[in-house]
Coordinates of C-alpha atoms and ligand atoms in Angstrom, one line a residue:
X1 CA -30.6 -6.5 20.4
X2 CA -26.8 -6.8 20.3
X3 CA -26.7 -4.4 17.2
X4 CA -28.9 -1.5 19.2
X5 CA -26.3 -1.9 22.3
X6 CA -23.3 -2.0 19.8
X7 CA -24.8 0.9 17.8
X8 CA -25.9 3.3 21.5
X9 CA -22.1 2.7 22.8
X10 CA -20.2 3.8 19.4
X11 CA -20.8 7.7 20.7
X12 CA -18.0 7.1 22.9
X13 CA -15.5 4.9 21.4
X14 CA -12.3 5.3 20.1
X15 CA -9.4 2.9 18.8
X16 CA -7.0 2.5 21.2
X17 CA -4.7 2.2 18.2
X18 CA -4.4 5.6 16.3
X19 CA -7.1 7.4 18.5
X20 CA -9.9 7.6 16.1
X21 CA -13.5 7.5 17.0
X22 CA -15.1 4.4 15.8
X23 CA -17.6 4.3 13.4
X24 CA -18.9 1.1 11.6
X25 CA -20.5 3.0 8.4
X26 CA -18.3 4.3 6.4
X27 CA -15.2 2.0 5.2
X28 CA -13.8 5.1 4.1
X29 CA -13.9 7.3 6.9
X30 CA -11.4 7.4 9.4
X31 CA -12.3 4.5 12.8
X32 CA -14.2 2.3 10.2
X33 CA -14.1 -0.7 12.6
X34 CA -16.7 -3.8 10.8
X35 CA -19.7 -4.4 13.2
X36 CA -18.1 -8.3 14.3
X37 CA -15.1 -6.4 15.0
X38 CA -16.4 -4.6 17.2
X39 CA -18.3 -7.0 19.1
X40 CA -15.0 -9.0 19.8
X41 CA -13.2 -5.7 21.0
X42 CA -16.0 -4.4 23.1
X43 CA -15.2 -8.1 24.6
X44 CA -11.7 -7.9 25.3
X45 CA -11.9 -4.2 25.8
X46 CA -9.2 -3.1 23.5
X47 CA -10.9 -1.8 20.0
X48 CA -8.6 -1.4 16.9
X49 CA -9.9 0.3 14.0
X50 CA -9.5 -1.7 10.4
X51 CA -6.7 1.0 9.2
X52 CA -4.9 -0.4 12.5
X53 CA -5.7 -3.8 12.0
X54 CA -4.0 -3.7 8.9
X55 CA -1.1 -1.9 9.9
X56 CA -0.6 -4.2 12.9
X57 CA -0.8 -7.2 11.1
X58 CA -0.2 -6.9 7.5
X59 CA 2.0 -3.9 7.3
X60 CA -0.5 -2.0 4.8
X61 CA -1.4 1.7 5.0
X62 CA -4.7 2.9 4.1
X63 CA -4.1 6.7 3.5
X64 CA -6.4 9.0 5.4
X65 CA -6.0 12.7 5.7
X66 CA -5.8 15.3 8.2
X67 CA -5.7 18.8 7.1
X68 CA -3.3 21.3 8.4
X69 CA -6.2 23.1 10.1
X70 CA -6.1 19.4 12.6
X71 CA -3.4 20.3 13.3
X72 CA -3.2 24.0 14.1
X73 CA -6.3 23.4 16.1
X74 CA -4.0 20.9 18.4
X75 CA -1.2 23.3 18.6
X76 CA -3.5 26.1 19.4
X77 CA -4.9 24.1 21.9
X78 CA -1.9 23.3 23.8
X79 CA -1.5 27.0 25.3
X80 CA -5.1 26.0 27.2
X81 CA -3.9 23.7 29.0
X82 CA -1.9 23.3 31.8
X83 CA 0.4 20.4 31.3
X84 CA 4.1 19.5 30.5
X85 CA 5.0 19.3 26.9
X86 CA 7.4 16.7 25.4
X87 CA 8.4 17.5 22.1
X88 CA 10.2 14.7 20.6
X89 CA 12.5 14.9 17.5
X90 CA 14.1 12.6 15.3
X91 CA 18.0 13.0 16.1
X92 CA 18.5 11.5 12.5
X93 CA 16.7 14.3 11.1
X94 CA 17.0 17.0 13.4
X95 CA 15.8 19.6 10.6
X96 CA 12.7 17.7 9.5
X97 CA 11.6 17.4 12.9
X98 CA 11.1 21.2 14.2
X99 CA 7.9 22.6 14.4
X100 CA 8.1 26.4 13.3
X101 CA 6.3 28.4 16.1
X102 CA 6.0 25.6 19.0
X103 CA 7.0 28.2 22.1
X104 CA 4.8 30.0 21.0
X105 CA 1.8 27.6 21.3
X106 CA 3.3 26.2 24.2
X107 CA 2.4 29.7 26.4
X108 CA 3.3 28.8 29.7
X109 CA 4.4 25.3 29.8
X110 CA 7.2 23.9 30.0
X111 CA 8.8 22.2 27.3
X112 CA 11.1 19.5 27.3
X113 CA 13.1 18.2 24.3
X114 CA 13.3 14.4 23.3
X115 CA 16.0 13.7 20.5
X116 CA 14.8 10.3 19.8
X117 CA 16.6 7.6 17.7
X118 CA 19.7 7.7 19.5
X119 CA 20.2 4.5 18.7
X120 CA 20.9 4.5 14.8
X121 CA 23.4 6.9 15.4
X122 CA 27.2 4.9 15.6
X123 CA 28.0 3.4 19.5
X124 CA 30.9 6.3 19.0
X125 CA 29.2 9.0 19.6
X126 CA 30.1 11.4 22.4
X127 CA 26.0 11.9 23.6
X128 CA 26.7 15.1 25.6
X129 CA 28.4 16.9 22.5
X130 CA 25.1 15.5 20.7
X131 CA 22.9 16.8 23.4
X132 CA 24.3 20.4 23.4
X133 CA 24.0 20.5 19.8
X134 CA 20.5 19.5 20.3
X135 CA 20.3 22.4 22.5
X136 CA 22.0 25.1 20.7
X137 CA 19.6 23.9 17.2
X138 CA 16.7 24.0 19.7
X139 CA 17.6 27.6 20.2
X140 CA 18.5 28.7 16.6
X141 CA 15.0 27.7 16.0
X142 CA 13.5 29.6 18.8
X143 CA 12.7 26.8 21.2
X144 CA 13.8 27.2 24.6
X145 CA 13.2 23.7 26.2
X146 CA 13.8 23.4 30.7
X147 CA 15.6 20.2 29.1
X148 CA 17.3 18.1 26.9
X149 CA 17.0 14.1 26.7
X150 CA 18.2 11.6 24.0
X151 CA 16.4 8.3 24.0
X152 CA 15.2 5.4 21.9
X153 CA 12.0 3.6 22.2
X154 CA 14.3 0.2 22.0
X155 CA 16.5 1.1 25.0
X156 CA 14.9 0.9 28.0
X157 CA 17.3 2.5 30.2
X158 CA 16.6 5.9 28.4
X159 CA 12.9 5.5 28.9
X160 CA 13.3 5.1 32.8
X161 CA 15.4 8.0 32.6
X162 CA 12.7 9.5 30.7
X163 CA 9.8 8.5 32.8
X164 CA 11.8 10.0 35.5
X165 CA 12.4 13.1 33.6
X166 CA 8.5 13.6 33.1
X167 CA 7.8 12.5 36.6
X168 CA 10.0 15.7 37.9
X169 CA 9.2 18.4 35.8
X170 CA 5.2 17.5 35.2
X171 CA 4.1 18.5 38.4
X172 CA 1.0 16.4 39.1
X173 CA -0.1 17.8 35.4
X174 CA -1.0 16.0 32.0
X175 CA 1.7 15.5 29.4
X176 CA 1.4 15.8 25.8
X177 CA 3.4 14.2 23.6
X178 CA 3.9 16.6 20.3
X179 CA 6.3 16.1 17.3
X180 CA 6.3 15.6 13.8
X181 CA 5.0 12.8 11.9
X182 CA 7.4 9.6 12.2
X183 CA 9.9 10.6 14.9
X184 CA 8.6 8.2 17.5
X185 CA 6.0 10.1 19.8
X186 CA 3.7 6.5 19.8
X187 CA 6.9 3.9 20.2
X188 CA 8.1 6.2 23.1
X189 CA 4.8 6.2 24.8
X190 CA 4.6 2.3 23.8
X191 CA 8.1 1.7 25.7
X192 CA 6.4 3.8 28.8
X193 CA 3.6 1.6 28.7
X194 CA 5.4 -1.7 28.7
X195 CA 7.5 -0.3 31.3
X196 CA 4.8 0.6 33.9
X197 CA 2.1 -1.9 33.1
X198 CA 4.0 -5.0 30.9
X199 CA 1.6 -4.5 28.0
X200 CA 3.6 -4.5 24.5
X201 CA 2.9 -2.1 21.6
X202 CA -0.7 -1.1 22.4
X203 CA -0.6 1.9 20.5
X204 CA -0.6 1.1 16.7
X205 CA 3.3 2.5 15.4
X206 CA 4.4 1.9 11.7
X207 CA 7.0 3.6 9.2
X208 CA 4.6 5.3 7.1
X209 CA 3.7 9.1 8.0
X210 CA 0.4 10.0 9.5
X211 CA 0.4 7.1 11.9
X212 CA -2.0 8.3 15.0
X213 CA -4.8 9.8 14.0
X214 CA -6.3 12.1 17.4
X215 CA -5.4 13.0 20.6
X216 CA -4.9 8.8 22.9
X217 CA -4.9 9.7 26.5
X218 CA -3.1 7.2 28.6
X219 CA -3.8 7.3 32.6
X220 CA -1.4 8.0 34.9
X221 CA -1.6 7.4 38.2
X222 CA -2.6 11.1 39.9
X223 CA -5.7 10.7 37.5
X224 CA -3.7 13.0 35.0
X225 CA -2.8 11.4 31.7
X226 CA 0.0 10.8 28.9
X227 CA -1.3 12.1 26.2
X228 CA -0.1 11.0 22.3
X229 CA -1.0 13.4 19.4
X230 CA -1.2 13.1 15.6
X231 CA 2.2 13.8 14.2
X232 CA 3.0 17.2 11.9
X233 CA 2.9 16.6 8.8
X234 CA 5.8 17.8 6.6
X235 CA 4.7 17.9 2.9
X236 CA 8.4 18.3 2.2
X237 CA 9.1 15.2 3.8
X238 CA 11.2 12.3 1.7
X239 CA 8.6 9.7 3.4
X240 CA 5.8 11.6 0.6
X241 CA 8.0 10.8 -2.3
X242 CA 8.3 7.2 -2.1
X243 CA 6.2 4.2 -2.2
X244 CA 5.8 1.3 0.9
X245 CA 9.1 -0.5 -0.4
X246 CA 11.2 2.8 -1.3
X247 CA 10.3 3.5 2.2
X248 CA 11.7 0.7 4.2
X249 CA 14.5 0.9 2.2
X250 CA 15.7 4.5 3.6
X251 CA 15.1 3.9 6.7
X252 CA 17.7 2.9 8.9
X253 CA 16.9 -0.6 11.2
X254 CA 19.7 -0.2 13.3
X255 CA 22.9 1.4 14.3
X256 CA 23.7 2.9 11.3
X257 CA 27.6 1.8 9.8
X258 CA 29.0 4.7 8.5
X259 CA 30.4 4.5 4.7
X260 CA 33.8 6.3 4.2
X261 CA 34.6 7.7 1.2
X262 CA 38.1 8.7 -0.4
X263 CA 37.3 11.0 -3.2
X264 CA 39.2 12.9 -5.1
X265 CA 38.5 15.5 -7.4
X266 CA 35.6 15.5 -10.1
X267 CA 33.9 12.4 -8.3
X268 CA 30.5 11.7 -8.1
X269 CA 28.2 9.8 -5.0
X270 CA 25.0 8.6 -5.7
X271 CA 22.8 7.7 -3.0
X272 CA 20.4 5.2 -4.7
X273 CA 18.4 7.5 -7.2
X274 CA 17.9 10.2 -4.6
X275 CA 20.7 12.0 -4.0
X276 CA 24.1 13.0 -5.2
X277 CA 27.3 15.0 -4.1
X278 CA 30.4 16.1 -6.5
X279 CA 33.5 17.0 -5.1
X280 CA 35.5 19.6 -6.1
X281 CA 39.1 20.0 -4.4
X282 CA 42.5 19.8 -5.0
X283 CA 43.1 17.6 -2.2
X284 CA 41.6 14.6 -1.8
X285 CA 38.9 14.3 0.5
X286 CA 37.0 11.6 2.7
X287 CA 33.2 11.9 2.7
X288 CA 31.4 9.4 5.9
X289 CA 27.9 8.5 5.0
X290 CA 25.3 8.0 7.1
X291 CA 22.5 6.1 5.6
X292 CA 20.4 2.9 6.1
X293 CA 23.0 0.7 5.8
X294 CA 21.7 -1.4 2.8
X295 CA 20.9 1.0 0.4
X296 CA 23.3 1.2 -2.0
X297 CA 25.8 3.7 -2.2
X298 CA 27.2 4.2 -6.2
X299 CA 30.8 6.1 -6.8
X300 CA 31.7 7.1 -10.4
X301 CA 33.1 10.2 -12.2
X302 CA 31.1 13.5 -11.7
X303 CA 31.6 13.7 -15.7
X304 CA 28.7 12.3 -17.6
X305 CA 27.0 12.0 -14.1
X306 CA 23.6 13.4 -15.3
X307 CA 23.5 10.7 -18.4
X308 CA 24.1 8.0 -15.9
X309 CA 21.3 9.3 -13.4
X310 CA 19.0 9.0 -16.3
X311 CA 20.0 6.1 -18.0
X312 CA 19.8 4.1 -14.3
X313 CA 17.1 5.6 -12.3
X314 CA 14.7 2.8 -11.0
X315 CA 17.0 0.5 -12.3
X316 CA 20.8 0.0 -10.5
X317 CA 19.6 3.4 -8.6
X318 CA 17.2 2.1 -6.9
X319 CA 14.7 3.7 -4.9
X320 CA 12.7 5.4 -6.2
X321 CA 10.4 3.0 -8.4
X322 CA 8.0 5.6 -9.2
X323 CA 7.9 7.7 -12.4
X324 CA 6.6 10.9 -10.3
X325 CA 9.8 11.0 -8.4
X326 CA 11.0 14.9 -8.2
X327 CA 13.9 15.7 -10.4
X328 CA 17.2 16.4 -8.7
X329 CA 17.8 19.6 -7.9
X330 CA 21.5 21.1 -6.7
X331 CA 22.8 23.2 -4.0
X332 CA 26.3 24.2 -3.4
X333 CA 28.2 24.3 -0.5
X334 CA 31.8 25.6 0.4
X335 CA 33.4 23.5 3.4
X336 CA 35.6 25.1 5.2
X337 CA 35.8 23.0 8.5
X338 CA 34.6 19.4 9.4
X339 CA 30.5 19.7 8.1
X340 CA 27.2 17.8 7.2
X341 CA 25.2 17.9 4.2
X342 CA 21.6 17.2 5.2
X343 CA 19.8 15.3 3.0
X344 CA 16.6 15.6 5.0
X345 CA 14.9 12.5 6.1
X346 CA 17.8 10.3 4.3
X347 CA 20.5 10.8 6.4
X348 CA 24.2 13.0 6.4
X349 CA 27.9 12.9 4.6
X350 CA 30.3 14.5 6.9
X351 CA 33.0 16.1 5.1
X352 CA 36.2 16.2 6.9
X353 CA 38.4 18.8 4.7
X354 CA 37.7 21.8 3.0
X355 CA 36.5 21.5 -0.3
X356 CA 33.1 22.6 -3.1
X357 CA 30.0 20.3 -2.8
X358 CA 27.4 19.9 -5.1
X359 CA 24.5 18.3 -3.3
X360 CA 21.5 17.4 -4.8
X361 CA 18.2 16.2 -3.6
X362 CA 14.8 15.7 -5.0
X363 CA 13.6 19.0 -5.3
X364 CA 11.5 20.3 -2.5
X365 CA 13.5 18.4 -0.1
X366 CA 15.8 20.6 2.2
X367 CA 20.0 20.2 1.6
X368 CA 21.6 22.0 4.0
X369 CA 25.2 22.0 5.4
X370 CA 26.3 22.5 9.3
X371 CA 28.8 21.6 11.6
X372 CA 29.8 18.0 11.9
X373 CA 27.7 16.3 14.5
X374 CA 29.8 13.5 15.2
Ligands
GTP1 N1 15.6 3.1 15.2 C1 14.5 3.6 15.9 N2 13.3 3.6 15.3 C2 12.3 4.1 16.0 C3 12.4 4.6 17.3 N3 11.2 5.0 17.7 C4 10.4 4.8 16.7 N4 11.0 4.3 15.6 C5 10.4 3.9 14.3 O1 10.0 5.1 13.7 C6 8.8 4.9 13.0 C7 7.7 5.8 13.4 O2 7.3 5.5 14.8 P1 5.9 6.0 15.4 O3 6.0 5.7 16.9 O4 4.8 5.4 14.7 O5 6.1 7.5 15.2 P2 5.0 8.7 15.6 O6 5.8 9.9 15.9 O7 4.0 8.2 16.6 O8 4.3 8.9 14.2 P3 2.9 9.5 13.8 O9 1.9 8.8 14.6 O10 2.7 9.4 12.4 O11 3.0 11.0 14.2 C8 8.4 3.4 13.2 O12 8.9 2.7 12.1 C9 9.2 3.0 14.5 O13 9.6 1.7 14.5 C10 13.7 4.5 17.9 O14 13.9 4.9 19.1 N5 14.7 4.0 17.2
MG2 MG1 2.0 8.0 16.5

């Protein structure tokens, strides 16, 4: 009797985690929730999915894929509606974050910008130069956002100033919360949540890729809702290459320390086993590094550099532990004033006088240079 009323009410049922809909047959498929589960969620009325389960409690991903073809089908569905559209970004990451084309799906609504994160970056930083940037990239990549916000799902001060944000510019209308994979669409919503109604981390978040699964409509109080997507996936994003424990390693906890560097000419920085910039330059010349602050950071002579990579990959330079990992690959950059090199989803050297880099990155992950952000 139980199973026929368990088995009538899984047509409408979705985890409240990732936004799957829940189906106890196949392990393998995505909302595979086991029948006991279930029972006890349709009890409590919150249902989490196994993959969520896991995540929530045990840390452990359990890969499932949506195509790109998910994901257009979202996009393209956003210029049907009528709502407000956040589209957060990963102010560590600014270039990994974009979504080529997003005005464009966006037809008519509005769109406002959330450079998310804000709080790995150094206590130092002058936020309104930060926000401009933001801006300015926005519109080098053809977004034209009604506004700018920085925020940071652990800070609760940006989210009321957040909230407050959507509240104005919505307009009695839904909100959807589009990004890429990984920049903090879920946390932010989470920190909304907890903010309105007290309840903590009700929509499963984790540092793997490919967290939320569909669409999870939260209700608002006009009977419109907050709506969390599925986050773009990159292929070309550093998060592929690596395994669970390469992955916490890169990324940054906290307010990231930055690392300065004196280095003079024919000098070598490795970055673990995944990145490296030589320096060419009369002068000498002082490289800050931004990067998770415990992952090691290796100085030698660029002479001989490539025998040492090899000799020490997965060993002192360490991530990556996998034999797969991408061969480095360079780019070269002439400084001429105070710039970054982008190591995307790692992190950033600024490089305060003029000088030759040789950056290299696993290959198929961007490198590029631009103005000092901080
Ligand atoms: N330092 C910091 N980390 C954050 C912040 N917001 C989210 N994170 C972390 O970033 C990772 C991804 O967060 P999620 O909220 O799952 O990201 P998402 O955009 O929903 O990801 P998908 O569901 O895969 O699209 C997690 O490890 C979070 O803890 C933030 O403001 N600051
Ligand atoms: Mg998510």
């Amino acid at each position: 009797m139980i199973e026929n009323e368990v088995n009538e009410m899984e047509e409408d049922l979705y985890c409240i985690g990732c936004g799957a809909k829940i189906q106890t047959e196949d392990k393998e498929a995505l909302g595979y929730t086991p029948k006991a589960a279930l029972e006890k969620g349709l009890e409590s009325g919150q249902i989490y999915c196994q993959r969520c389960f896991r995540l929530r409690h045990y840390n452990e991903i359990a890969d499932v894929a949506l195509t790109d073809d998910d994901f257009l089908n979202l996009l393209n569905a956003l210029n049907q509606t009528e709502s407000l559209i956040v589209n957060v970004v990963d102010i560590f990451d600014f270039n990994g974050s974009i979504i080529p084309g997003l005005q464009r799906f966006a037809g008519k609504n509005p769109i406002l910008l959330v450079g998310n994160k804000v709080d790995l970056l150094p206590k130092s930083t002058n936020l309104n130069k930060l926000k401009s940037w933001l801006l300015q990239q926005a519109h080098a990549a053809g977004l034209r956002p009604v506004d700018v916000l920085l925020t940071s799902s652990k800070n609760a001060e940006t989210i009321t100033s957040l909230l407050k944000k959507i509240e104005q510019l919505r307009q009695k209308k839904d909100v959807y919360v589009v990004g890429v994979t990984n920049v903090g669409k879920s946390s932010l919503i989470n920190a909304i949540i907890s903010q309105t109604a007290g309840e903590e981390n009700v929509i499963t978040t984790s540092r793997f890729p490919g967290t939320t699964l569909d669409k999870i409509e939260i209700p608002l109080a006009d009977g419109h809702y907050l709506i969390d997507t599925p986050g773009i996936i990159h292929r070309h994003q550093m998060a592929h290459l690596l395994d669970a424990s390469g992955l916490k390693m890169i990324t940054p906890q906290k307010e990231i320390k930055p690392r300065t560097f004196q280095l003079n000419d024919g000098q070598t920085l490795f970055f673990a086993g995944l990145a490296r910039l030589d320096i060419s330059s009369k002068e000498k010349t002082n490289a800050t590094v931004y990067l998770a602050n415990d992952l090691l950071i290796h100085r030698r002579k660029t002479e001989g550099a490539d025998e040492f990579y090899q000799q020490h990959k997965g060993g002192l330079l360490t991530p990556p532990m996998t034999e797969d990992f991408p061969k480095l690959v360079s780019h070269d950059f002439k400084v001429t004033e105070k710039s970054d090199i982008v190591f995307s989803g790692l992190g950033f050297v600024t490089i305060h006088e003029p000088c030759l880099v040789r950056a290299f990155g696993p290959a198929g992950i961007d490198v590029v240079m631009r103005k000092a952000i901080i």
